[in-house]
């Protein structure tokens, strides 16, 4: 019975995070009863929110949503496997903090410092905190080459690298940008009251591959009466034969009482059964007493239009192969397994837990190195 429970947990973990099943099995075996998609702590949520803000409008048209193959979450950290060296330029431009001495504007992730680890790994660290994000999948040579090019481009544009001026401390520009009342949207981001939403979506990014063929995913924020509203839009080509099932499984999984974000859908517009619109929109608010609101936008594209949107037939085939068909047991009509329990509090940190996470990270690094070619 316990073996069956672990197998179900591993399949659910793989579905939500995008992990390869063998890696999800190892994560379940090492979890020691912990909740497998834990909520990040406050500092970690803030770092993850900043990363989402910076990578959510990719310029290089990655195959996976935001170029992320899978994630491995824990309360005090996150491991992200990106799809390959093609993400070096994207991440160097999106994450490396630099500022304009004339305007005071900061680009990249303020307060973040990036170091290399291993042959194909990066570590993002938020200054004055224990928050970290491990990124694997970019070879050291590709990262260094693109980082050098980015440095030159920034210098020509009159920007200054924060890590060059203060490698271990916040620059005055970063502090002003994240806390100055004139930067209202950034000030709310620094406050972190809605960071749980961005962090929660990032930790469940595998679900974006369950809609059908994922073509392009973006996200942004707007002020809302209940706090900050995150808007997530994913263009996709449906694979379901029944029109109404295009997104119902995704919404069901996102709201799963064990693995999901626990939202109440307050307003919706579904056009699956009509000919007047090719986009469905859903608005959700947290069931718990948390700030924020989530709006999901699902523009559908036909197979013919999907092929035209992508650069080549090979690119279309690569997008098609990352789509995930959801097992029947996870459909809206299936009962939630009694073996899946929501742990009320994360298990305390300790040597055994740290060793388990390092083992998982090492396995992820090996899997990514062996599978660096795009799918």
Coordinates of N, CA and C in Angstrom, one line a residue, residues 162-356:
X162 N 25.6 46.1 -10.7 CA 25.6 46.1 -9.3 C 26.6 45.2 -8.6
X163 N 26.8 44.0 -9.2 CA 27.8 43.1 -8.6 C 29.2 43.5 -8.8
X164 N 29.5 44.4 -9.7 CA 30.9 44.9 -9.9 C 31.1 46.0 -8.8
X165 N 30.1 46.8 -8.5 CA 30.3 47.9 -7.5 C 30.3 47.3 -6.1
X166 N 29.3 46.5 -5.8 CA 29.2 45.9 -4.5 C 28.8 44.4 -4.6
X167 N 29.8 43.6 -4.7 CA 29.5 42.1 -4.9 C 28.8 41.5 -3.7
X168 N 29.0 42.0 -2.5 CA 28.4 41.4 -1.3 C 27.4 42.3 -0.6
X169 N 27.1 43.4 -1.2 CA 26.2 44.3 -0.5 C 25.2 45.0 -1.5
X170 N 24.1 45.5 -1.0 CA 23.2 46.2 -1.8 C 23.8 47.5 -2.3
X171 N 23.6 47.9 -3.5 CA 24.0 49.2 -3.9 C 22.9 50.2 -3.5
X172 N 23.3 51.5 -3.5 CA 22.3 52.5 -3.1 C 21.1 52.5 -4.1
X173 N 21.5 52.3 -5.4 CA 20.4 52.3 -6.4 C 19.4 51.1 -6.2
X174 N 19.9 49.9 -5.8 CA 19.0 48.8 -5.6 C 18.1 49.1 -4.4
X175 N 18.6 49.6 -3.3 CA 17.8 49.9 -2.1 C 16.8 51.0 -2.5
X176 N 17.2 52.0 -3.2 CA 16.2 53.1 -3.5 C 15.1 52.5 -4.4
X177 N 15.5 51.7 -5.4 CA 14.5 51.2 -6.4 C 13.5 50.3 -5.7
X178 N 13.9 49.4 -4.8 CA 12.9 48.5 -4.2 C 12.1 49.1 -3.1
X179 N 12.5 50.3 -2.5 CA 11.8 50.9 -1.4 C 11.3 52.3 -1.6
X180 N 11.7 52.9 -2.7 CA 11.3 54.3 -2.9 C 9.8 54.4 -3.2
X181 N 9.0 55.2 -2.5 CA 7.6 55.3 -2.7 C 7.2 55.7 -4.1
X182 N 8.1 56.4 -4.9 CA 7.8 56.8 -6.2 C 7.7 55.6 -7.2
X183 N 8.3 54.5 -6.8 CA 8.2 53.3 -7.6 C 7.1 52.4 -7.0
X184 N 5.9 52.7 -7.2 CA 4.8 52.1 -6.5 C 4.7 50.6 -6.8
X185 N 4.8 50.2 -8.0 CA 4.7 48.8 -8.3 C 5.8 48.0 -7.8
X186 N 7.0 48.6 -7.9 CA 8.2 47.9 -7.3 C 8.1 47.8 -5.8
X187 N 7.6 48.9 -5.2 CA 7.5 48.9 -3.7 C 6.6 47.8 -3.3
X188 N 5.5 47.6 -4.0 CA 4.6 46.5 -3.6 C 5.3 45.1 -3.8
X189 N 6.1 45.0 -4.8 CA 6.9 43.8 -5.0 C 7.8 43.6 -3.9
X190 N 8.5 44.6 -3.4 CA 9.4 44.5 -2.3 C 8.7 44.1 -1.0
X191 N 7.4 44.6 -0.9 CA 6.6 44.3 0.2 C 6.3 42.8 0.3
X192 N 6.1 42.1 -0.8 CA 6.0 40.7 -0.9 C 4.7 40.1 -0.5
X193 N 3.6 41.0 -0.4 CA 2.3 40.4 0.1 C 1.7 39.5 -0.9
X194 N 2.0 39.7 -2.2 CA 1.4 38.8 -3.2 C 2.5 37.9 -3.9
X195 N 3.6 37.8 -3.2 CA 4.7 37.0 -3.8 C 4.3 35.5 -3.8
X196 N 3.4 35.1 -2.9 CA 3.0 33.7 -2.8 C 2.4 33.2 -4.1
X197 N 1.7 34.2 -4.9 CA 1.1 33.8 -6.1 C 2.1 33.5 -7.2
X198 N 3.1 34.4 -7.4 CA 4.1 34.2 -8.4 C 5.0 33.0 -8.0
X199 N 5.3 32.8 -6.8 CA 6.1 31.7 -6.3 C 5.3 30.4 -6.5
X200 N 4.0 30.4 -6.2 CA 3.2 29.2 -6.3 C 3.1 28.8 -7.7
X201 N 2.9 29.7 -8.7 CA 2.9 29.4 -10.1 C 4.2 28.8 -10.6
X202 N 5.3 29.4 -10.2 CA 6.6 28.9 -10.6 C 6.8 27.5 -10.1
X203 N 6.4 27.2 -8.9 CA 6.6 25.9 -8.3 C 5.7 24.8 -8.9
X204 N 4.7 25.3 -9.7 CA 3.8 24.3 -10.4 C 3.8 24.5 -11.9
X205 N 4.9 24.9 -12.4 CA 5.0 25.3 -13.8 C 4.8 24.1 -14.7
X206 N 4.9 22.9 -14.3 CA 4.6 21.7 -15.1 C 3.2 21.7 -15.6
X207 N 2.2 22.3 -14.8 CA 0.8 22.3 -15.2 C 0.6 23.0 -16.5
X208 N 1.5 24.0 -16.9 CA 1.3 24.8 -18.1 C 1.5 23.9 -19.4
X209 N 2.0 22.7 -19.2 CA 2.2 21.8 -20.3 C 1.0 20.8 -20.4
X210 N 0.0 20.9 -19.5 CA -1.2 20.0 -19.5 C -2.3 20.5 -20.4
X211 N -2.3 21.8 -20.8 CA -3.4 22.4 -21.5 C -3.4 21.8 -22.9
X212 N -2.3 21.5 -23.5 CA -2.2 21.1 -24.9 C -0.8 21.4 -25.3
X213 N -0.6 21.8 -26.5 CA 0.8 22.2 -27.0 C 1.0 23.6 -26.5
X214 N 2.0 23.8 -25.6 CA 2.3 25.2 -25.1 C 3.1 26.0 -26.2
X215 N 2.6 27.1 -26.6 CA 3.2 27.9 -27.7 C 4.0 29.1 -27.1
X216 N 3.4 29.8 -26.2 CA 4.0 31.0 -25.6 C 3.3 31.4 -24.4
X217 N 4.1 31.6 -23.3 CA 3.5 32.0 -22.0 C 4.1 33.3 -21.5
X218 N 3.2 34.2 -21.0 CA 3.6 35.4 -20.5 C 2.9 35.7 -19.2
X219 N 3.3 36.7 -18.4 CA 2.7 37.1 -17.2 C 3.0 38.5 -16.9
X220 N 2.1 39.2 -16.2 CA 2.3 40.6 -15.7 C 1.4 40.9 -14.6
X221 N 1.5 42.1 -14.0 CA 0.7 42.4 -12.9 C 0.0 43.7 -13.1
X222 N -1.2 43.8 -12.4 CA -2.0 45.0 -12.4 C -2.5 45.3 -11.0
X223 N -2.7 46.5 -10.6 CA -3.3 46.8 -9.3 C -4.7 46.2 -9.3
X224 N -5.2 45.7 -8.1 CA -6.5 45.2 -8.0 C -7.0 45.6 -6.6
X225 N -8.3 45.5 -6.4 CA -9.0 45.9 -5.1 C -8.5 45.1 -4.0
X226 N -8.1 43.8 -4.2 CA -7.7 42.9 -3.2 C -6.2 42.8 -3.1
X227 N -5.5 43.7 -3.7 CA -4.0 43.7 -3.7 C -3.5 43.7 -5.2
X228 N -2.4 43.0 -5.4 CA -1.9 43.0 -6.7 C -2.5 41.8 -7.5
X229 N -2.8 42.0 -8.7 CA -3.4 41.0 -9.6 C -2.3 40.5 -10.5
X230 N -2.1 39.2 -10.5 CA -1.2 38.5 -11.4 C -2.0 38.0 -12.6
X231 N -1.6 38.3 -13.8 CA -2.3 37.8 -15.0 C -1.3 36.9 -15.7
X232 N -1.8 35.7 -16.0 CA -1.0 34.6 -16.6 C -1.7 34.3 -17.9
X233 N -1.0 34.4 -19.0 CA -1.6 34.1 -20.3 C -0.7 33.1 -21.0
X234 N -1.3 32.0 -21.4 CA -0.6 30.9 -22.2 C -1.3 30.6 -23.4
X235 N -0.7 30.8 -24.6 CA -1.2 30.5 -25.9 C -0.9 29.0 -26.1
X236 N -1.9 28.3 -26.5 CA -1.8 26.8 -26.7 C -2.6 26.3 -27.8
X237 N -2.2 25.1 -28.3 CA -3.1 24.4 -29.3 C -3.7 23.2 -28.5
X238 N -5.0 23.2 -28.5 CA -5.7 22.1 -27.7 C -5.4 20.7 -28.3
X239 N -5.3 19.7 -27.4 CA -5.2 18.4 -27.9 C -6.4 17.6 -27.5
X240 N -7.2 18.1 -26.6 CA -8.4 17.4 -26.1 C -9.5 17.4 -27.3
X241 N -10.2 16.3 -27.4 CA -11.2 16.2 -28.5 C -12.5 16.8 -28.0
X242 N -12.7 16.9 -26.7 CA -13.9 17.5 -26.2 C -13.6 18.9 -25.8
X243 N -14.3 19.9 -26.5 CA -13.9 21.3 -26.3 C -13.9 21.8 -24.9
X244 N -14.9 21.4 -24.1 CA -15.0 21.9 -22.7 C -13.9 21.3 -21.8
X245 N -13.1 20.4 -22.3 CA -12.1 19.8 -21.4 C -10.7 20.5 -21.7
X246 N -10.7 21.5 -22.6 CA -9.4 22.2 -22.9 C -8.7 22.7 -21.6
X247 N -9.5 23.3 -20.7 CA -8.8 23.9 -19.6 C -9.4 23.4 -18.2
X248 N -10.5 22.6 -18.2 CA -11.1 22.2 -17.0 C -10.1 21.3 -16.1
X249 N -9.3 20.5 -16.7 CA -8.4 19.7 -16.0 C -7.3 20.6 -15.4
X250 N -6.8 21.6 -16.1 CA -5.8 22.5 -15.6 C -6.4 23.2 -14.4
X251 N -7.6 23.8 -14.5 CA -8.2 24.5 -13.3 C -8.4 23.6 -12.1
X252 N -8.8 22.3 -12.4 CA -9.0 21.4 -11.4 C -7.6 21.1 -10.6
X253 N -6.6 20.9 -11.4 CA -5.3 20.6 -10.8 C -4.8 21.8 -10.0
X254 N -4.9 23.0 -10.6 CA -4.4 24.2 -9.9 C -5.2 24.4 -8.6
X255 N -6.4 23.9 -8.5 CA -7.2 24.1 -7.2 C -7.1 22.8 -6.4
X256 N -6.3 21.8 -6.7 CA -6.3 20.6 -6.0 C -6.0 20.9 -4.5
X257 N -6.8 20.2 -3.6 CA -6.7 20.5 -2.2 C -5.4 20.1 -1.5
X258 N -4.6 19.3 -2.2 CA -3.3 18.9 -1.7 C -2.2 19.6 -2.4
X259 N -2.2 19.6 -3.7 CA -1.1 20.1 -4.5 C -1.3 21.5 -5.1
X260 N -2.5 22.0 -5.0 CA -2.8 23.3 -5.7 C -2.6 24.5 -4.9
X261 N -3.1 25.7 -5.5 CA -3.0 27.0 -4.8 C -4.2 27.4 -4.0
X262 N -5.3 26.6 -4.1 CA -6.5 26.9 -3.4 C -7.1 28.2 -3.7
X263 N -7.7 28.3 -4.8 CA -8.4 29.6 -5.3 C -9.9 29.4 -5.4
X264 N -10.6 30.4 -5.2 CA -12.0 30.5 -5.6 C -12.2 31.2 -6.8
X265 N -12.8 30.6 -7.9 CA -13.0 31.3 -9.1 C -14.2 32.2 -9.0
X266 N -14.0 33.5 -9.1 CA -15.0 34.5 -8.9 C -15.7 34.9 -10.1
X267 N -15.0 34.7 -11.3 CA -15.6 35.2 -12.5 C -14.9 34.4 -13.6
X268 N -15.7 34.1 -14.7 CA -15.1 33.3 -15.7 C -15.8 33.6 -17.1
X269 N -15.1 33.4 -18.1 CA -15.7 33.5 -19.5 C -15.1 32.4 -20.3
X270 N -15.9 31.4 -20.6 CA -15.4 30.2 -21.3 C -16.1 30.3 -22.7
X271 N -15.2 30.3 -23.7 CA -15.7 30.4 -25.1 C -15.5 29.1 -25.9
X272 N -15.2 28.0 -25.2 CA -14.8 26.7 -25.9 C -16.0 26.3 -26.8
X273 N -17.2 26.5 -26.4 CA -18.3 26.0 -27.2 C -18.9 27.0 -28.1
X274 N -18.2 28.2 -28.3 CA -18.8 29.2 -29.2 C -17.8 29.5 -30.3
X275 N -18.3 30.2 -31.3 CA -17.5 30.6 -32.4 C -17.1 32.0 -32.4
X276 N -17.4 32.7 -31.3 CA -17.2 34.2 -31.3 C -15.9 34.6 -30.6
X277 N -15.2 33.7 -30.0 CA -14.0 34.0 -29.3 C -13.1 32.8 -29.2
X278 N -11.8 33.0 -29.2 CA -10.9 31.9 -29.1 C -10.1 32.0 -27.8
X279 N -10.6 32.8 -26.8 CA -9.9 32.9 -25.5 C -10.9 32.7 -24.4
X280 N -10.4 32.0 -23.4 CA -11.2 31.8 -22.1 C -10.4 32.5 -21.0
X281 N -11.2 33.1 -20.1 CA -10.6 33.9 -19.0 C -11.2 33.5 -17.7
X282 N -10.4 33.4 -16.7 CA -10.8 33.0 -15.3 C -10.2 33.9 -14.3
X283 N -10.9 34.3 -13.3 CA -10.4 35.2 -12.2 C -10.5 34.4 -10.9
X284 N -9.5 34.3 -10.2 CA -9.5 33.5 -8.9 C -8.9 34.3 -7.8
X285 N -9.5 34.2 -6.6 CA -9.0 34.8 -5.4 C -8.6 33.7 -4.3
X286 N -7.7 34.0 -3.5 CA -7.3 32.9 -2.5 C -8.4 32.6 -1.5
X287 N -8.5 31.3 -1.2 CA -9.4 30.9 -0.2 C -9.0 31.3 1.2
X288 N -7.7 31.4 1.4 CA -7.2 31.8 2.7 C -7.1 33.3 2.7
X289 N -6.8 33.9 3.9 CA -6.7 35.3 4.0 C -5.3 35.8 3.5
X290 N -5.2 35.9 2.2 CA -4.0 36.4 1.6 C -4.4 37.4 0.5
X291 N -3.4 38.3 0.3 CA -3.6 39.4 -0.7 C -3.4 38.8 -2.1
X292 N -4.0 39.5 -3.0 CA -3.7 39.1 -4.4 C -4.9 38.5 -5.1
X293 N -4.8 38.4 -6.4 CA -5.8 37.8 -7.3 C -5.1 37.3 -8.5
X294 N -5.6 36.2 -9.1 CA -5.0 35.6 -10.3 C -6.0 35.6 -11.4
X295 N -5.6 36.1 -12.6 CA -6.4 36.0 -13.8 C -5.7 35.1 -14.8
X296 N -6.4 34.1 -15.3 CA -5.8 33.2 -16.3 C -6.4 33.5 -17.6
X297 N -5.6 33.6 -18.6 CA -6.1 33.8 -20.0 C -5.5 32.7 -20.9
X298 N -6.5 32.1 -21.6 CA -6.1 30.9 -22.4 C -6.5 31.2 -23.9
X299 N -5.7 31.8 -24.7 CA -6.0 31.9 -26.1 C -5.7 30.6 -26.8
X300 N -6.6 30.1 -27.6 CA -6.4 28.9 -28.3 C -6.0 29.2 -29.7
X301 N -5.2 28.3 -30.3 CA -4.7 28.4 -31.6 C -4.9 27.1 -32.3
X302 N -5.3 27.2 -33.6 CA -5.5 26.0 -34.4 C -4.2 25.4 -34.7
X303 N -4.1 24.1 -35.2 CA -2.9 23.5 -35.6 C -2.2 24.3 -36.7
X304 N -3.0 24.8 -37.7 CA -2.5 25.5 -38.8 C -1.9 26.8 -38.3
X305 N -2.6 27.5 -37.4 CA -2.0 28.8 -36.9 C -0.8 28.6 -36.0
X306 N -0.9 27.5 -35.2 CA 0.3 27.2 -34.4 C 1.6 27.0 -35.2
X307 N 1.4 26.3 -36.3 CA 2.6 26.1 -37.1 C 3.1 27.4 -37.7
X308 N 2.2 28.3 -38.0 CA 2.6 29.6 -38.6 C 3.3 30.5 -37.5
X309 N 2.9 30.3 -36.2 CA 3.5 31.1 -35.2 C 4.9 30.8 -34.9
X310 N 5.3 29.5 -35.2 CA 6.6 29.1 -34.8 C 7.6 29.2 -36.0
X311 N 8.9 29.1 -35.7 CA 9.9 29.5 -36.7 C 10.0 28.4 -37.8
X312 N 9.7 27.1 -37.5 CA 10.0 26.1 -38.4 C 9.1 24.8 -38.0
X313 N 9.0 23.9 -38.9 CA 8.3 22.6 -38.6 C 9.0 21.9 -37.4
X314 N 10.3 22.0 -37.4 CA 11.1 21.4 -36.3 C 10.7 22.0 -35.0
X315 N 10.6 23.3 -34.9 CA 10.2 24.0 -33.7 C 8.8 23.6 -33.3
X316 N 7.9 23.5 -34.2 CA 6.5 23.1 -33.9 C 6.6 21.7 -33.3
X317 N 7.3 20.8 -33.9 CA 7.4 19.4 -33.4 C 8.0 19.4 -32.0
X318 N 9.0 20.3 -31.7 CA 9.6 20.3 -30.4 C 8.5 20.8 -29.4
X319 N 7.7 21.8 -29.7 CA 6.7 22.2 -28.8 C 5.6 21.1 -28.6
X320 N 5.3 20.4 -29.6 CA 4.3 19.4 -29.5 C 4.8 18.3 -28.6
X321 N 6.1 18.0 -28.6 CA 6.6 16.9 -27.7 C 6.6 17.2 -26.3
X322 N 6.6 18.5 -25.9 CA 6.6 18.8 -24.4 C 5.2 18.8 -23.8
X323 N 4.2 18.7 -24.7 CA 2.8 18.6 -24.1 C 2.6 17.4 -23.3
X324 N 1.9 17.5 -22.2 CA 1.7 16.3 -21.3 C 0.2 16.0 -21.2
X325 N -0.1 14.7 -21.5 CA -1.5 14.2 -21.3 C -1.7 13.8 -19.9
X326 N -2.7 14.3 -19.3 CA -3.0 14.1 -17.8 C -3.6 12.7 -17.6
X327 N -3.0 11.9 -16.7 CA -3.6 10.6 -16.4 C -5.1 10.8 -15.9
X328 N -5.9 9.8 -16.2 CA -7.3 9.9 -15.8 C -7.5 10.1 -14.3
X329 N -6.6 9.5 -13.5 CA -6.8 9.6 -12.1 C -6.8 11.1 -11.6
X330 N -6.2 12.0 -12.4 CA -6.1 13.4 -12.0 C -7.1 14.3 -12.6
X331 N -8.1 13.7 -13.3 CA -9.1 14.4 -14.0 C -10.1 15.0 -12.9
X332 N -10.9 16.0 -13.3 CA -11.9 16.6 -12.4 C -12.9 15.5 -11.8
X333 N -13.0 14.4 -12.5 CA -14.0 13.4 -12.1 C -13.4 12.4 -11.2
X334 N -12.1 12.4 -11.0 CA -11.5 11.4 -10.1 C -11.4 11.9 -8.7
X335 N -11.5 11.0 -7.8 CA -11.3 11.3 -6.3 C -9.9 11.6 -6.0
X336 N -9.7 12.5 -5.1 CA -8.3 12.8 -4.6 C -7.9 11.6 -3.7
X337 N -6.7 11.1 -4.0 CA -6.2 9.9 -3.3 C -6.1 10.2 -1.8
X338 N -6.6 9.3 -1.0 CA -6.5 9.5 0.5 C -5.1 9.4 1.0
X339 N -4.1 8.9 0.1 CA -2.7 8.9 0.5 C -2.1 10.2 0.4
X340 N -2.7 11.2 -0.3 CA -2.1 12.5 -0.5 C -2.5 13.4 0.7
X341 N -1.7 13.7 1.6 CA -2.0 14.5 2.8 C -1.3 15.8 2.7
X342 N -2.0 16.9 3.2 CA -1.3 18.2 3.2 C -0.7 18.3 4.6
X343 N 0.6 18.4 4.6 CA 1.3 18.6 5.9 C 1.0 20.0 6.4
X344 N 0.5 20.2 7.7 CA 0.2 21.5 8.2 C 1.4 22.4 8.3
X345 N 2.6 21.9 8.6 CA 3.8 22.7 8.7 C 4.9 22.0 8.0
X346 N 5.9 22.7 7.3 CA 7.0 22.0 6.8 C 7.8 21.3 7.9
X347 N 8.4 20.2 7.6 CA 9.3 19.5 8.5 C 10.5 20.4 8.8
X348 N 11.0 20.3 10.0 CA 12.2 21.2 10.4 C 13.4 20.9 9.6
X349 N 14.2 21.9 9.4 CA 15.4 21.7 8.6 C 16.4 20.8 9.4
X350 N 17.2 20.1 8.7 CA 18.2 19.2 9.5 C 19.2 18.6 8.5
X351 N 20.2 18.0 9.0 CA 21.2 17.4 8.1 C 20.7 16.4 7.2
X352 N 19.7 15.5 7.6 CA 19.2 14.5 6.7 C 18.5 15.1 5.6
X353 N 17.7 16.2 5.9 CA 16.9 16.8 4.8 C 17.9 17.5 3.8
X354 N 18.9 18.1 4.4 CA 19.9 18.8 3.5 C 20.6 17.8 2.6
X355 N 21.0 16.6 3.1 CA 21.6 15.6 2.4 C 20.7 15.1 1.3
X356 N 19.4 14.9 1.6 CA 18.4 14.5 0.6 C 18.3 15.4 -0.5

